[in-house]
PDB file of C-alpha atoms in Angstrom:
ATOM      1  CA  UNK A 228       0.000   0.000   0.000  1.00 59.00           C
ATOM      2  CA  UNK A 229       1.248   3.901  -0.475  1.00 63.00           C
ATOM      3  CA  UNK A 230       1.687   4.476   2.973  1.00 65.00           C
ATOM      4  CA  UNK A 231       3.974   1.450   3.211  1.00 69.00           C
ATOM      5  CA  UNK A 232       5.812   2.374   0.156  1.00 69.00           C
ATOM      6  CA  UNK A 233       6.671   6.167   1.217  1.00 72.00           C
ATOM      7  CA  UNK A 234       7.457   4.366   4.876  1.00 78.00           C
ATOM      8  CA  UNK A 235      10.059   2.684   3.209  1.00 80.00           C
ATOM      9  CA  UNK A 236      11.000   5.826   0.536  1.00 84.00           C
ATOM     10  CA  UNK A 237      11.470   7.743   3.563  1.00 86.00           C
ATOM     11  CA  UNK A 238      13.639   5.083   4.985  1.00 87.00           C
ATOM     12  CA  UNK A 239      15.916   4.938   1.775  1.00 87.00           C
ATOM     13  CA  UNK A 240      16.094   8.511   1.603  1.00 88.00           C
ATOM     14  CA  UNK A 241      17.500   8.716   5.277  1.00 88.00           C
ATOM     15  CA  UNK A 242      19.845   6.059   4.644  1.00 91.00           C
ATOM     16  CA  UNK A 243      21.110   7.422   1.734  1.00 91.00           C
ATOM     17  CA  UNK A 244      21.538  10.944   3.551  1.00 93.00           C
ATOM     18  CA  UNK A 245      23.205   9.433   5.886  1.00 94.00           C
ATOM     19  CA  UNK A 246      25.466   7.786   3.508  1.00 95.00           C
ATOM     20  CA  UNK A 247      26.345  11.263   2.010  1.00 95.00           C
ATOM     21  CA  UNK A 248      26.793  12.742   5.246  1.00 97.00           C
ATOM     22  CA  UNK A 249      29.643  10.011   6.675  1.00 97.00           C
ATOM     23  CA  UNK A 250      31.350  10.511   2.920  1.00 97.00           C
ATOM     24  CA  UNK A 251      31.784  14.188   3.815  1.00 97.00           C
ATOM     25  CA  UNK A 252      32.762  13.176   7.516  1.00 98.00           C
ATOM     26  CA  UNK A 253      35.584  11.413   5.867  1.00 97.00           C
ATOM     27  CA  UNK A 254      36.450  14.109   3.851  1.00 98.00           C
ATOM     28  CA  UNK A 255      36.485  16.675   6.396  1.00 98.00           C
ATOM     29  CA  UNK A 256      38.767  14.280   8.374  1.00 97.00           C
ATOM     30  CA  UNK A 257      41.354  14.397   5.538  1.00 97.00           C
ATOM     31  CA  UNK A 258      41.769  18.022   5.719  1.00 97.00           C
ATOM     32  CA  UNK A 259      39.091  18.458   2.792  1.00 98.00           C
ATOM     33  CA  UNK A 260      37.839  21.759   2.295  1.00 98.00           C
ATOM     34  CA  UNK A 261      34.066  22.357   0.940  1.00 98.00           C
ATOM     35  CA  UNK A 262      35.509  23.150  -2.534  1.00 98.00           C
ATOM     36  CA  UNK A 263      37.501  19.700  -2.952  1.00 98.00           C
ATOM     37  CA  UNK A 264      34.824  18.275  -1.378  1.00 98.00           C
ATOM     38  CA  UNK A 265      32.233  19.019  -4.059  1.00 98.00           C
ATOM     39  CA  UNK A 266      34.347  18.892  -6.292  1.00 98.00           C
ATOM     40  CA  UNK A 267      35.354  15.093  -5.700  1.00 97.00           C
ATOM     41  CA  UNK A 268      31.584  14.432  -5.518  1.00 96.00           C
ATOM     42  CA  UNK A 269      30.787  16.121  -8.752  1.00 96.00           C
ATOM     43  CA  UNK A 270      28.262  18.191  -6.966  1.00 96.00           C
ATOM     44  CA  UNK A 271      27.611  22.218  -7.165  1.00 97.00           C
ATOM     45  CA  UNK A 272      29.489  23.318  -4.199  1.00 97.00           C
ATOM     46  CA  UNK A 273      25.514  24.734  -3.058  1.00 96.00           C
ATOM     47  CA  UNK A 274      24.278  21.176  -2.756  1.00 92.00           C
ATOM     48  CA  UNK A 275      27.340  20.255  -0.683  1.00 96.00           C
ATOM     49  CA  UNK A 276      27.305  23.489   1.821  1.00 97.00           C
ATOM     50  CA  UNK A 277      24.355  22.779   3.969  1.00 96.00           C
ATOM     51  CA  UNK A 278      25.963  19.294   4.865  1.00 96.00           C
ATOM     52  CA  UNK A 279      29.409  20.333   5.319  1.00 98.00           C
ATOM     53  CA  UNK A 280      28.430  23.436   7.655  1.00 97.00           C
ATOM     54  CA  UNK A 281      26.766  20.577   9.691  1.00 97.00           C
ATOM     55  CA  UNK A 282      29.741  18.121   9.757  1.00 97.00           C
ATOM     56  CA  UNK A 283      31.815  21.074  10.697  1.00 97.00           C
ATOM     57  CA  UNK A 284      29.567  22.342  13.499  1.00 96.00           C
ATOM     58  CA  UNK A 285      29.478  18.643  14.424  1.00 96.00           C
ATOM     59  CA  UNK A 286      33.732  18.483  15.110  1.00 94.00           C
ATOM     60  CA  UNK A 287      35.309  16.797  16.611  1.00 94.00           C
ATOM     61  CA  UNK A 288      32.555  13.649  17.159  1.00 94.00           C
ATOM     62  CA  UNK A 289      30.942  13.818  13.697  1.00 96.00           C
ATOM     63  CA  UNK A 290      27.719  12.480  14.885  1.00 96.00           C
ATOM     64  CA  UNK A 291      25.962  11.155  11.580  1.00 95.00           C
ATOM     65  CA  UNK A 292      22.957  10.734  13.235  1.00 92.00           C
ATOM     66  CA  UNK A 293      22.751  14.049  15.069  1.00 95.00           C
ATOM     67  CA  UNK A 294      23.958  15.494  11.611  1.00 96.00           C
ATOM     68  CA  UNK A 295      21.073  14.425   9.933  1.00 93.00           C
ATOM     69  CA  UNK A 296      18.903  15.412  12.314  1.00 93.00           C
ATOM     70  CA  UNK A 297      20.465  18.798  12.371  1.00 94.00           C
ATOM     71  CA  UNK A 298      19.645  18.975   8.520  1.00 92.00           C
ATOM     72  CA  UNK A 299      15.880  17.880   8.867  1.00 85.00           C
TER      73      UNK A 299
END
């Protein structure tokens, strides 16, 4: 049924934030800055920006979860 299916559509969506997020978390831990970062994802640095402001404000722990729920 539809609510099932956006149940699940929700869940893939969070998991593939998620995902995203701990990619930039290991960016940011190789001394990546936001540039290089899009950049190496092939992204418009705009896209990128909203998740690596989190990850930053996030340092030194890098909770993914919290992340995400910072972005929400």
């Amino acid at each position: 049924d539809s609510s099932t299916s956006r149940g699940l559509g929700d869940v893939y969506k969070r998991q593939m934030q998620e995902k995203e997020i701990a990619l930039i978390v290991k960016k940011v831990r190789r001394g990546k800055n936001l540039q290089t970062i899009a950049d190496e994802l092939e992204e418009p640095v705009d896209e990128v920006r909203k998740i690596y402001e989190a990850v930053m404000k996030a340092a030194p722990d890098y909770d993914i979860k919290m992340i995400r729920e910072s972005l929400a």
